[in-house]
Amino acid sequence: MDNANTINNGNQQLLTELQSLGLRLAEPDVGASSRRGGAGPSDHKAVTVDGRTIMVPVHTQSAKESPFSASGTVLGSTLTRDGKPIATISFPRQPRFYKLQTFDGVPYWKIAQLHGSDVLATTVLQTCIRYGRRSTSCQFCAIGESLAGNRTINRKTPEQLAEVARASVLLDGIKHMVMTTGTPNFTDRGAQILCESAFAVKAATISHAGFAGGLPIQAQCEPPDDPVWFGRLKASGVDALGMHLEAVTQEVRERIMPGKATVSIPQYLQAFEDAVNIFGRGQVSTYILAGLGDTREAILEMCSTLVALGVYPFVVPFVPIGGTPLENHAAPSPQFMRDLLQPLGKMLVSGGLRSADIKAGCGKCGACSSLAAFEN
Ligand code: SF4
């Protein structure tokens, strides 16, 4: 590898470029399967680069034109850029729990999936009140695609989630869990089914694999209409909470996610404040998709407000997902991401918020953004 040193020194740069430009893979299904469809970011695959596992787009249009390519096996593969070898990468193995099925005959992989290297992720409810109508749906979301493709089931019961979580901890060393949900109503907005699910998973994992308090869980939903839900989520066993702004200016929110944008930014900020009072500084986070139209300055300004509130802004590059209205939208350039993540990394450190201190969830996993690499 003629420039292995460059890769070690330019780790942040390589990770950022891979996530923006994507990767052409000779065998896209090597190792753990790639994610197609589902809630939130998708159409990418876990890749381990220099000991760090990140999600890299592999099924997108931009990935087909990427200068990066790789071929190989789970044990190791050579990453090339414009045909020149630049690093050795690997892919997390297919987890053992994927081979099992529930007592009622549902394959475990349809209930929850491995994300990154050690995260169990599930969409508790695979339908959303906003999905299906262009006037209300989030244009980046593919929550209905995996359901239509029979790659998941609509409602994962607390019993099913408990069974899968326990097996994943025992067989695959899962360290934390992400529970997201489609929005089922305009009141609790998913908080109630997250409470039921978290309670069952905690009870099933309480004394396994060193988790005296049960598997750490991040729940993700829109802000519930009543802040009483934050206390209920915490009491049910949720350790960290994600409420995702996705975009930071109202104009972009209304264009990209017209339904969700009816919950205003001031309502989100109030919900963040209420949630931090329950979960603590750094245990509440929000996803921000860079590349949808918000300027660097607007994103950094919102991040500054969020950090002051104790909310971790998990800024990720937008990945255009096949089958969604934004499938032909460009991904942000590596330069745009670097210019954003560098000052954000500094802002996080001076605000005392770090990925490593989050108990569970996307900010802790960090696979969908190279942000954590900028916190050093
Ligand atoms: S950051 Fe979140 S969505 Fe991305 S791989 Fe990790 S757990 Fe999954």
Coordinates of C-alpha atoms and ligand atoms in Angstrom, one line a residue:
M1 CA 0.0 0.0 0.0
D2 CA 2.0 3.0 -1.2
N3 CA 0.1 5.6 0.8
A4 CA -1.0 3.7 3.9
N5 CA 0.5 6.5 6.0
T6 CA -1.6 9.0 4.2
I7 CA -4.6 7.0 5.1
N8 CA -3.7 6.8 8.8
N9 CA -3.1 10.6 8.8
G10 CA -6.0 11.4 6.6
N11 CA -8.4 9.0 8.3
Q12 CA -11.1 11.7 8.7
Q13 CA -10.7 12.7 5.0
L14 CA -11.0 9.1 3.7
L15 CA -14.1 8.4 5.9
T16 CA -15.7 11.6 4.8
E17 CA -15.0 11.0 1.1
L18 CA -16.2 7.4 1.2
Q19 CA -19.5 8.4 2.8
S20 CA -20.1 11.2 0.4
L21 CA -19.0 9.4 -2.8
G22 CA -19.9 5.8 -2.0
L23 CA -18.3 2.6 -3.0
R24 CA -18.5 0.3 -6.0
L25 CA -18.6 -3.3 -4.8
A26 CA -17.9 -6.3 -6.9
E27 CA -20.1 -8.4 -4.6
P28 CA -22.5 -6.1 -2.7
D29 CA -23.7 -8.9 -0.5
V30 CA -20.3 -9.8 1.0
G31 CA -20.5 -10.0 4.9
A32 CA -23.6 -8.6 6.7
S33 CA -26.2 -7.6 4.2
S34 CA -26.5 -4.1 3.0
R35 CA -29.5 -2.0 4.1
R36 CA -32.1 -1.4 1.4
G37 CA -35.2 0.6 2.3
G38 CA -36.3 1.1 5.9
A39 CA -36.7 4.2 8.1
G40 CA -34.1 6.9 7.8
P41 CA -30.8 6.5 6.0
S42 CA -30.5 3.4 3.9
D43 CA -29.0 1.8 0.7
H44 CA -25.6 1.5 2.3
K45 CA -23.4 -1.1 3.9
A46 CA -21.2 -1.4 6.9
V47 CA -17.5 -1.2 6.0
T48 CA -14.6 -1.4 8.5
V49 CA -11.8 1.0 7.6
D50 CA -8.8 1.4 9.9
G51 CA -10.6 -0.3 12.8
R52 CA -13.7 1.9 12.5
T53 CA -17.0 0.7 11.1
I54 CA -18.9 3.2 8.9
M55 CA -22.0 3.0 6.7
V56 CA -21.0 3.6 3.1
P57 CA -23.5 4.1 0.2
V58 CA -23.3 1.1 -2.2
H59 CA -26.7 1.0 -4.0
T60 CA -27.0 4.6 -4.9
Q61 CA -26.5 6.2 -8.3
S62 CA -23.5 8.2 -7.0
A63 CA -21.9 5.0 -5.7
K64 CA -22.0 3.6 -9.2
E65 CA -19.8 6.5 -10.3
S66 CA -17.6 6.6 -7.2
P67 CA -13.8 6.5 -7.7
F68 CA -13.7 4.0 -4.8
S69 CA -14.1 0.3 -5.5
A70 CA -13.5 -2.9 -3.6
S71 CA -13.7 -6.6 -4.0
G72 CA -13.1 -9.4 -1.6
T73 CA -14.4 -11.3 1.4
V74 CA -15.4 -10.6 5.0
L75 CA -11.8 -11.3 5.9
G76 CA -10.3 -8.5 4.0
S77 CA -10.6 -6.6 0.8
T78 CA -8.5 -4.0 -1.0
L79 CA -10.0 -0.6 -1.3
T80 CA -8.9 1.2 -4.5
R81 CA -9.2 4.8 -5.6
D82 CA -9.2 5.3 -9.4
G83 CA -7.8 1.8 -9.6
K84 CA -4.9 2.3 -7.2
P85 CA -4.9 0.3 -3.9
I86 CA -5.1 2.6 -0.9
A87 CA -6.2 0.6 2.1
T88 CA -7.3 -2.8 3.4
I89 CA -11.0 -2.8 4.5
S90 CA -13.3 -5.5 5.8
F91 CA -17.0 -6.1 6.3
P92 CA -18.7 -7.1 9.5
R93 CA -19.8 -10.8 9.4
Q94 CA -23.4 -11.9 9.0
P95 CA -24.6 -12.1 12.7
R96 CA -25.5 -15.5 14.1
F97 CA -28.9 -14.4 15.3
Y98 CA -30.0 -13.9 11.6
K99 CA -30.3 -17.7 11.3
L100 CA -32.9 -18.0 14.1
Q101 CA -36.7 -17.4 14.1
T102 CA -39.2 -16.6 16.7
F103 CA -41.5 -19.1 18.3
D104 CA -44.3 -17.8 16.0
G105 CA -42.1 -18.4 12.9
V106 CA -40.8 -14.9 12.0
P107 CA -37.1 -14.8 11.0
Y108 CA -35.1 -12.7 13.5
W109 CA -33.6 -10.6 10.7
K110 CA -37.1 -9.4 9.8
I111 CA -37.5 -8.1 13.3
A112 CA -34.2 -6.3 13.9
Q113 CA -30.9 -5.9 12.1
L114 CA -27.3 -5.5 12.9
H115 CA -26.1 -1.9 12.3
G116 CA -22.5 -0.8 12.3
S117 CA -20.5 -3.5 14.2
D118 CA -22.4 -3.9 17.5
V119 CA -25.8 -2.2 17.3
L120 CA -29.2 -3.9 17.1
A121 CA -31.7 -1.7 15.2
T122 CA -35.4 -2.1 14.7
T123 CA -38.3 -0.1 13.3
V124 CA -41.0 -1.1 15.9
L125 CA -43.8 0.1 13.6
Q126 CA -43.1 0.0 9.9
T127 CA -45.9 2.2 8.8
C128 CA -46.2 6.0 9.3
I129 CA -49.2 8.3 9.3
R130 CA -47.3 10.7 7.0
Y131 CA -46.0 8.1 4.5
G132 CA -47.8 7.3 1.3
R133 CA -49.0 10.8 0.4
R134 CA -46.6 13.2 -1.4
S135 CA -48.1 16.1 0.5
T136 CA -47.0 14.8 3.9
S137 CA -44.3 12.2 3.5
C138 CA -40.6 12.8 4.1
Q139 CA -39.1 12.6 0.6
F140 CA -35.9 10.8 1.8
C141 CA -37.7 8.0 3.7
A142 CA -38.2 4.5 2.5
I143 CA -40.0 3.0 5.5
G144 CA -42.6 1.3 3.2
E145 CA -40.1 -0.1 0.8
S146 CA -38.8 -3.0 3.0
L147 CA -42.3 -3.8 4.1
A148 CA -43.5 -4.0 0.5
G149 CA -40.4 -6.1 -0.3
N150 CA -41.3 -8.6 2.5
R151 CA -38.0 -7.9 4.2
T152 CA -39.7 -7.0 7.5
I153 CA -43.0 -7.2 9.3
N154 CA -45.2 -4.2 10.2
R155 CA -45.5 -4.4 14.0
K156 CA -42.8 -6.0 16.0
T157 CA -44.4 -7.1 19.3
P158 CA -42.6 -6.5 22.6
E159 CA -42.2 -10.3 22.9
Q160 CA -40.6 -10.6 19.5
L161 CA -38.2 -7.7 20.2
A162 CA -37.2 -9.2 23.6
E163 CA -36.5 -12.6 22.1
V164 CA -34.3 -11.1 19.3
A165 CA -32.5 -8.7 21.6
R166 CA -31.6 -11.4 24.1
A167 CA -30.3 -13.7 21.3
S168 CA -28.3 -10.9 19.7
V169 CA -26.6 -10.0 23.0
L170 CA -25.7 -13.7 23.7
L171 CA -24.7 -14.8 20.2
D172 CA -23.2 -11.6 18.7
G173 CA -22.1 -9.4 21.5
I174 CA -24.5 -6.6 20.7
K175 CA -23.7 -3.5 22.9
H176 CA -26.7 -1.2 22.4
M177 CA -30.0 -0.9 20.6
V178 CA -31.8 1.6 18.4
M179 CA -35.6 1.6 18.4
T180 CA -37.2 3.8 15.8
T181 CA -40.8 4.0 14.7
G182 CA -43.0 5.3 12.0
T183 CA -45.3 8.0 13.4
P184 CA -48.6 6.2 14.3
N185 CA -50.7 9.2 15.4
F186 CA -50.5 13.0 16.1
T187 CA -50.6 12.7 19.9
D188 CA -47.8 10.5 21.5
R189 CA -46.2 10.2 18.0
G190 CA -44.9 6.7 18.8
A191 CA -43.8 7.2 22.4
Q192 CA -46.2 4.6 23.7
I193 CA -45.2 1.7 21.6
L194 CA -41.5 2.6 22.3
C195 CA -42.3 2.4 26.0
E196 CA -43.8 -1.1 25.7
S197 CA -40.9 -2.3 23.5
A198 CA -38.1 -0.9 25.7
F199 CA -39.7 -2.4 28.8
A200 CA -39.7 -5.9 27.3
V201 CA -36.1 -5.6 25.9
K202 CA -34.8 -4.4 29.3
A203 CA -36.5 -7.3 31.1
A204 CA -35.1 -9.9 28.7
T205 CA -31.5 -8.6 28.8
I206 CA -31.2 -7.4 32.4
S207 CA -28.6 -9.9 33.5
H208 CA -27.0 -10.9 30.3
A209 CA -23.5 -10.2 28.9
G210 CA -22.5 -7.7 31.6
F211 CA -25.6 -5.5 31.2
A212 CA -26.6 -5.2 34.9
G213 CA -29.2 -2.6 33.8
G214 CA -30.2 -4.4 30.6
L215 CA -29.2 -3.6 27.0
P216 CA -28.8 0.2 26.6
I217 CA -31.5 1.5 24.4
Q218 CA -32.0 4.7 22.3
A219 CA -35.6 5.4 21.3
Q220 CA -36.4 7.6 18.3
C221 CA -39.7 9.4 17.6
E222 CA -41.1 12.8 16.8
P223 CA -41.7 15.0 19.8
P224 CA -44.7 13.7 21.7
D225 CA -47.5 16.2 22.3
D226 CA -47.1 15.9 26.1
P227 CA -43.7 16.1 27.8
V228 CA -45.0 13.5 30.3
W229 CA -43.9 10.9 27.8
F230 CA -40.2 11.7 28.4
G231 CA -40.5 10.5 32.0
R232 CA -42.5 7.4 30.8
L233 CA -39.9 6.5 28.2
K234 CA -37.1 6.8 30.8
A235 CA -39.1 4.7 33.3
S236 CA -39.6 2.0 30.7
G237 CA -35.9 1.6 30.2
V238 CA -35.0 4.1 27.5
D239 CA -31.5 5.4 28.1
A240 CA -31.2 8.0 25.3
L241 CA -33.7 9.7 23.0
G242 CA -33.5 10.8 19.4
M243 CA -35.9 13.4 18.0
H244 CA -34.8 14.2 14.5
L245 CA -35.0 17.6 12.9
E246 CA -33.5 16.3 9.6
A247 CA -33.3 19.8 8.2
V248 CA -32.8 23.1 10.1
T249 CA -34.5 25.8 8.1
Q250 CA -38.3 25.9 7.8
E251 CA -38.1 26.4 4.0
V252 CA -36.1 23.2 3.5
R253 CA -38.2 21.3 6.1
E254 CA -41.4 22.2 4.2
R255 CA -40.0 21.2 0.9
I256 CA -38.4 17.9 2.0
M257 CA -40.7 16.8 4.8
P258 CA -43.9 18.7 4.5
G259 CA -45.8 16.6 7.1
K260 CA -43.2 16.5 9.7
A261 CA -42.5 20.3 9.2
T262 CA -45.9 21.0 10.8
V263 CA -44.2 20.3 14.1
S264 CA -42.3 23.6 14.2
I265 CA -38.6 24.2 15.1
P266 CA -39.7 26.0 18.3
Q267 CA -41.7 22.9 19.3
Y268 CA -38.7 20.7 18.7
L269 CA -36.5 23.1 20.8
Q270 CA -39.0 23.0 23.6
A271 CA -39.1 19.2 23.4
F272 CA -35.3 19.0 23.5
E273 CA -35.2 21.1 26.6
D274 CA -37.9 18.9 28.3
A275 CA -36.1 15.7 27.3
V276 CA -32.7 16.9 28.5
N277 CA -34.2 17.5 31.9
I278 CA -35.2 13.8 32.0
F279 CA -32.4 12.1 30.1
G280 CA -29.5 14.4 30.9
R281 CA -27.0 16.5 28.8
G282 CA -25.7 14.6 25.9
Q283 CA -28.3 11.8 26.1
V284 CA -30.7 13.5 23.7
S285 CA -29.8 13.8 20.1
T286 CA -31.0 14.8 16.7
Y287 CA -30.2 13.7 13.2
I288 CA -29.4 16.5 10.7
L289 CA -29.1 15.5 7.0
A290 CA -26.5 17.6 5.3
G291 CA -26.9 18.2 1.6
L292 CA -30.7 18.8 1.3
G293 CA -30.4 22.6 0.9
D294 CA -29.5 24.0 4.4
T295 CA -26.3 26.1 4.2
R296 CA -23.2 25.2 6.3
E297 CA -23.8 28.4 8.3
A298 CA -27.5 27.5 9.0
I299 CA -26.5 24.0 10.2
L300 CA -23.7 25.3 12.4
E301 CA -26.0 27.9 13.9
M302 CA -28.6 25.3 14.8
C303 CA -25.9 23.0 16.1
S304 CA -24.7 25.8 18.4
T305 CA -28.2 26.2 19.8
L306 CA -28.5 22.5 20.3
V307 CA -25.2 22.1 22.0
A308 CA -26.1 24.9 24.4
L309 CA -29.3 22.9 25.2
G310 CA -27.3 19.7 25.8
V311 CA -28.5 18.0 22.6
Y312 CA -26.0 16.1 20.4
P313 CA -26.4 17.1 16.7
F314 CA -25.6 14.0 14.7
V315 CA -24.9 15.6 11.3
V316 CA -24.8 13.0 8.5
P317 CA -24.3 13.2 4.8
F318 CA -27.6 12.8 2.9
V319 CA -27.8 9.5 1.0
P320 CA -30.3 9.4 -1.9
I321 CA -32.3 6.2 -1.6
G322 CA -33.6 4.3 -4.6
G323 CA -37.4 4.3 -4.9
T324 CA -37.8 7.6 -3.0
P325 CA -38.6 11.0 -4.6
L326 CA -35.0 12.1 -3.8
E327 CA -33.3 9.1 -5.5
N328 CA -31.7 11.4 -8.0
H329 CA -30.8 14.2 -5.6
A330 CA -27.0 14.7 -5.3
A331 CA -25.1 13.6 -2.2
P332 CA -23.1 16.4 -0.5
S333 CA -19.5 16.8 -1.6
P334 CA -16.7 15.6 0.7
Q335 CA -15.5 19.3 0.9
F336 CA -18.9 20.5 2.2
M337 CA -18.9 17.7 4.8
R338 CA -15.4 18.5 6.0
D339 CA -16.1 22.2 6.2
L340 CA -19.1 21.3 8.4
L341 CA -17.8 18.6 10.5
Q342 CA -14.5 20.2 11.4
P343 CA -16.0 23.2 13.3
L344 CA -18.8 21.0 14.6
G345 CA -16.3 18.6 16.1
K346 CA -14.6 21.5 18.0
M347 CA -18.0 22.9 19.1
L348 CA -18.9 19.5 20.5
V349 CA -15.7 19.1 22.5
S350 CA -15.9 22.6 23.9
G351 CA -19.6 22.0 24.8
G352 CA -18.7 18.8 26.6
L353 CA -20.7 16.5 24.3
R354 CA -19.0 13.5 22.8
S355 CA -20.2 10.5 20.9
A356 CA -18.4 8.1 23.3
D357 CA -20.4 9.4 26.3
I358 CA -23.8 8.7 24.8
K359 CA -25.3 5.6 26.4
A360 CA -26.9 4.2 23.2
G361 CA -28.0 5.0 19.7
C362 CA -26.9 6.6 16.4
G363 CA -24.7 9.3 18.0
K364 CA -22.8 6.6 19.9
C365 CA -22.7 4.1 16.9
G366 CA -21.5 7.0 14.7
A367 CA -21.4 4.7 11.6
C368 CA -23.6 7.0 9.4
S369 CA -21.2 10.0 9.8
S370 CA -17.5 10.6 10.2
L371 CA -18.4 13.2 12.9
A372 CA -16.9 11.3 15.8
A373 CA -13.5 11.3 14.0
F374 CA -13.6 15.1 14.2
E375 CA -14.1 15.1 18.0
N376 CA -10.5 14.4 18.7
Ligands
SF4_1 S1 -25.7 5.6 13.0 FE1 -27.8 4.9 13.5 S2 -28.7 4.5 11.5 FE2 -26.5 4.6 11.2 S3 -25.7 2.5 11.4 FE3 -25.5 3.4 13.4 S4 -27.4 2.9 14.4 FE4 -27.8 2.6 12.3

